[in-house]
PDB file of C-alpha atoms in Angstrom:
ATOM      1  CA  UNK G  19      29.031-217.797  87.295  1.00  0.00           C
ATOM      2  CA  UNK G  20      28.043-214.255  86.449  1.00  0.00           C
ATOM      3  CA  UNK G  21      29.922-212.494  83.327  1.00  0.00           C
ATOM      4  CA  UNK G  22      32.833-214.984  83.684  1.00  0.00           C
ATOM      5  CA  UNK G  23      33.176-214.627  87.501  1.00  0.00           C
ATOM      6  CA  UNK G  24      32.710-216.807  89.953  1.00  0.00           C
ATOM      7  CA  UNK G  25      29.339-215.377  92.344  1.00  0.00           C
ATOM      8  CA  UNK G  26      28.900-218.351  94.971  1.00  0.00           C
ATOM      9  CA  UNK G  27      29.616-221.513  95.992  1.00  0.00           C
ATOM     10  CA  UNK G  28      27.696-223.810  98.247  1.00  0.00           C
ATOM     11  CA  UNK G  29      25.767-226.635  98.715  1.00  0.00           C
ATOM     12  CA  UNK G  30      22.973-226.895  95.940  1.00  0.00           C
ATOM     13  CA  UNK G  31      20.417-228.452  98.594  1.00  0.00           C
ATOM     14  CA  UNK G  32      21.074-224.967 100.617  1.00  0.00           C
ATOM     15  CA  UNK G  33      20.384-222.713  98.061  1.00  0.00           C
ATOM     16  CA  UNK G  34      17.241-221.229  97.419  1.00  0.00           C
ATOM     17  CA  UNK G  35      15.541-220.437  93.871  1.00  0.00           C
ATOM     18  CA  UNK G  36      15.427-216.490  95.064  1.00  0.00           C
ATOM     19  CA  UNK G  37      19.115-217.057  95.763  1.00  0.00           C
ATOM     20  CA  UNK G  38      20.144-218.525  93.214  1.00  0.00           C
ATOM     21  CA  UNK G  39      18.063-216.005  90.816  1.00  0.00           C
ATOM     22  CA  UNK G  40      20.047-213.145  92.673  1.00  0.00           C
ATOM     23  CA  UNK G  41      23.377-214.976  92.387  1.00  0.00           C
ATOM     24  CA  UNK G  42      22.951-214.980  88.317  1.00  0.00           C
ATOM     25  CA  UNK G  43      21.124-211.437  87.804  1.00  0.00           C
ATOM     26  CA  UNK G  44      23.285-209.666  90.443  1.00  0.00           C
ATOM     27  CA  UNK G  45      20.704-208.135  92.298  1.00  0.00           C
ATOM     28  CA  UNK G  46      16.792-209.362  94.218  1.00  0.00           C
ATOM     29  CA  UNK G  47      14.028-210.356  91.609  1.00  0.00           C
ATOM     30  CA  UNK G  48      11.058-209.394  93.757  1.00  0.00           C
ATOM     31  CA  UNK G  49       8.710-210.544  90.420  1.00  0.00           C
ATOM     32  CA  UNK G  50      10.076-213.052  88.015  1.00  0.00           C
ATOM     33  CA  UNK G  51       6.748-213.039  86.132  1.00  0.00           C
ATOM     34  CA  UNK G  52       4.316-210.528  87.349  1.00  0.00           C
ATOM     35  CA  UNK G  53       0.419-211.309  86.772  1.00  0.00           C
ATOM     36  CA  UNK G  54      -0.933-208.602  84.245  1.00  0.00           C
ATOM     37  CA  UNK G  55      -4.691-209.014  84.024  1.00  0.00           C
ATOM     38  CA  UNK G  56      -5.547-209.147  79.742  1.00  0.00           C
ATOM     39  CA  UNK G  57      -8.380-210.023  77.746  1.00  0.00           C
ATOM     40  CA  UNK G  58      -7.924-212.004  74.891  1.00  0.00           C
ATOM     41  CA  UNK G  59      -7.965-209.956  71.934  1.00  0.00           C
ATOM     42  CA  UNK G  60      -9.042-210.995  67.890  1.00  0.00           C
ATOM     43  CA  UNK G  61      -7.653-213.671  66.472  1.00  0.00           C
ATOM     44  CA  UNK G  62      -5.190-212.182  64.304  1.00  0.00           C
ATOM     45  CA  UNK G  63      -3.903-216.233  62.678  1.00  0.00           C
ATOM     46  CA  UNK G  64      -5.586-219.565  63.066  1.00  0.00           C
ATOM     47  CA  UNK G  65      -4.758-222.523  61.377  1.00  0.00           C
ATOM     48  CA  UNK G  66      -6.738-225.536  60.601  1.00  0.00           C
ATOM     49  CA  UNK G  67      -5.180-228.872  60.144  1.00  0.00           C
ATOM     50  CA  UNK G  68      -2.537-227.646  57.995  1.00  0.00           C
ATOM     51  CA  UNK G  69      -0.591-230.177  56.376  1.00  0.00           C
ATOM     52  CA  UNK G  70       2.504-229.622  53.652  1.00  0.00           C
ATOM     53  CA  UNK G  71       4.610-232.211  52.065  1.00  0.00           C
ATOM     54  CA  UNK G  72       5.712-233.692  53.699  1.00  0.00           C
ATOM     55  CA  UNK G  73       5.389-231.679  56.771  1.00  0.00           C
ATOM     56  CA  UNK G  74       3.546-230.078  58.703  1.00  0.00           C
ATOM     57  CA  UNK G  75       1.122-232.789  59.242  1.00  0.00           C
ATOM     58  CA  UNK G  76      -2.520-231.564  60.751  1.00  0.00           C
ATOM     59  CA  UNK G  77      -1.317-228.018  62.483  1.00  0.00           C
ATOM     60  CA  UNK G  78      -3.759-226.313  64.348  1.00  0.00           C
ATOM     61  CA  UNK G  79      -3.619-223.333  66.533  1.00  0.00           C
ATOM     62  CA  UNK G  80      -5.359-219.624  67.072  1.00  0.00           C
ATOM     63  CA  UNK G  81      -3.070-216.387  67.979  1.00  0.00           C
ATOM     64  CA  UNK G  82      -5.096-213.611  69.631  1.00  0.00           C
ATOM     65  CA  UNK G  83      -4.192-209.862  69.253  1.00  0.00           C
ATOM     66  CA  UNK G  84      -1.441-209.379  72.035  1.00  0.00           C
ATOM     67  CA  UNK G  85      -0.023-213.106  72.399  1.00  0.00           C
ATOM     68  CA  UNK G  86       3.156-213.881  71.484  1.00  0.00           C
ATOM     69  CA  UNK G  87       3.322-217.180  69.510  1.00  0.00           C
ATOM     70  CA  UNK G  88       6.674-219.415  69.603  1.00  0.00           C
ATOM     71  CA  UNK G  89       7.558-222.712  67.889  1.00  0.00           C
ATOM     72  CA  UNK G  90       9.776-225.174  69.384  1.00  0.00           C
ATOM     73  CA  UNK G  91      10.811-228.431  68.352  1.00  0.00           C
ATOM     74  CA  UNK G  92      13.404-231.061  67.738  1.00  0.00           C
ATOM     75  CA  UNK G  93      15.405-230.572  63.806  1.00  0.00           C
ATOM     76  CA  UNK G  94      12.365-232.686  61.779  1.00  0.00           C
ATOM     77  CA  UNK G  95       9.408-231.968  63.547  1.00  0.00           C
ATOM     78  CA  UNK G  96       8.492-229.616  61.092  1.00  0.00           C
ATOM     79  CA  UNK G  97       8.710-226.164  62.839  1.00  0.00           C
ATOM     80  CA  UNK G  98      10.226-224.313  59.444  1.00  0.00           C
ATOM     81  CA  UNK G  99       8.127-225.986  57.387  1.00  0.00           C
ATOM     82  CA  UNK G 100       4.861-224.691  58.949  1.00  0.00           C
ATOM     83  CA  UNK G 101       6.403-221.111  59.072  1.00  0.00           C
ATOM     84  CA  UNK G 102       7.228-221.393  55.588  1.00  0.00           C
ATOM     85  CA  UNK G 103       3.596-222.895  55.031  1.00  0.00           C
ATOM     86  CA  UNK G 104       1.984-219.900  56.489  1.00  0.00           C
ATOM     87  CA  UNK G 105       3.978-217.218  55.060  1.00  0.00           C
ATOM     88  CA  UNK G 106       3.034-218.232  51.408  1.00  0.00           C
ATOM     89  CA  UNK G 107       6.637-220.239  50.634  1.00  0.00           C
ATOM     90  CA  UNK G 108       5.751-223.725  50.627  1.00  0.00           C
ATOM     91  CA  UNK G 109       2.465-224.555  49.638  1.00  0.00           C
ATOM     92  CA  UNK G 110      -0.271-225.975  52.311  1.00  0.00           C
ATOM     93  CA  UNK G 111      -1.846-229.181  50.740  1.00  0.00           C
ATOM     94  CA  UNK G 112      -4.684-229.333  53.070  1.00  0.00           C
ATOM     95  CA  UNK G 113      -6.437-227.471  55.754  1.00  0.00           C
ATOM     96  CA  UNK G 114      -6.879-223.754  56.606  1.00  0.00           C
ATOM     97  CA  UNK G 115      -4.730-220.574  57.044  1.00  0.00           C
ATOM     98  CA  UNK G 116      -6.615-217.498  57.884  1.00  0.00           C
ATOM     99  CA  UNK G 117      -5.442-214.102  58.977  1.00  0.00           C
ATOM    100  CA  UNK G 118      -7.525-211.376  59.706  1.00  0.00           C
ATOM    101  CA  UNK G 119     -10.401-213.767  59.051  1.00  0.00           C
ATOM    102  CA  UNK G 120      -9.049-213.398  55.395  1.00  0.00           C
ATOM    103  CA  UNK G 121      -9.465-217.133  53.714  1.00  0.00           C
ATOM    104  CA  UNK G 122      -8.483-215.929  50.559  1.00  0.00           C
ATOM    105  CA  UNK G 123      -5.922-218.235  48.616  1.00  0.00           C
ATOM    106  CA  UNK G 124      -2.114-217.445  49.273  1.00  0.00           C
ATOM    107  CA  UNK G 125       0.302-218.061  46.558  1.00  0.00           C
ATOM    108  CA  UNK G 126       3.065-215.918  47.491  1.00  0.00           C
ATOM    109  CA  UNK G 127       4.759-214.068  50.870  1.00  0.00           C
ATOM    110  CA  UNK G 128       3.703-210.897  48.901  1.00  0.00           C
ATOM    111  CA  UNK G 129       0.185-211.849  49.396  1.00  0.00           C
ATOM    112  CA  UNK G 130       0.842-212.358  53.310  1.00  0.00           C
ATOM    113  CA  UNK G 131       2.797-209.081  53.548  1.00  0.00           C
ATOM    114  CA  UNK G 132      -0.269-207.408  52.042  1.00  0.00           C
ATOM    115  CA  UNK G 133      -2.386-208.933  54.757  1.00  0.00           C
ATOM    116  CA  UNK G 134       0.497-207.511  57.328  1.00  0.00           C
ATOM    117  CA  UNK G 135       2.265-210.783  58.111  1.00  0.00           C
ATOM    118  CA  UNK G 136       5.938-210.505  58.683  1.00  0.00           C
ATOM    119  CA  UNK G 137       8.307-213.252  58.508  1.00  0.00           C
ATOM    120  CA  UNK G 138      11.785-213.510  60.800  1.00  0.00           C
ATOM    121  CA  UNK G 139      13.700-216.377  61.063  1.00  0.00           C
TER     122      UNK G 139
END
């Protein structure tokens, strides 16, 4: 199905990926996802065993200048909380957030907007 129509039928054992790709988009994808040579930039956000109550429990990561950093998860596993950890609205019992290399306390999302963090849920 394409925009409520009907684009094919067949066999799904005779159908290719590249056909099936075209079938949906309406036209060839030469490229689904072209290389593009980068070096990794700054760290712009790292966190260091971040824990909340009662989540997140022991978060880590590091986001470079030009990444793009998504969350997934199954409702409970504590996605929101560790956004709202890092942006200054719940607090962060233990561990590190830094931004900019910038350990200084956060009490507020004022504080991270000053520091040029954005928050969108």
């Amino acid at each position: 199905l394409r925009d409520g129509a009907a684009v094919g039928t067949g066999r799904v054992k005779d159908v290719t990926r590249a056909t099936l790709v075209e079938l949906m988009v309406g036209r060839a994808v030469d490229e689904q996802y072209p290389h593009v040579a980068r070096t990794p930039g700054d760290v712009v956000l790292e966190l260091t065993a971040v824990s909340g109550a009662p989540l997140p429990r022991d978060a880590s990561l590091t986001l470079r200048r030009g990444e793009v950093l998504g969350l997934a998860g199954l409702v409970g596993s504590g996605r929101t909380e560790l956004l709202r950890a890092v942006y200054g609205l719940a607090p962060v019992r233990s561990g590190a957030v830094k931004v900019h290399r910038d350990t200084d306390p956060v009490s507020s999302p004022a504080d991270r907007i000053r520091q040029g963090v954005g928050l969108l849920s």
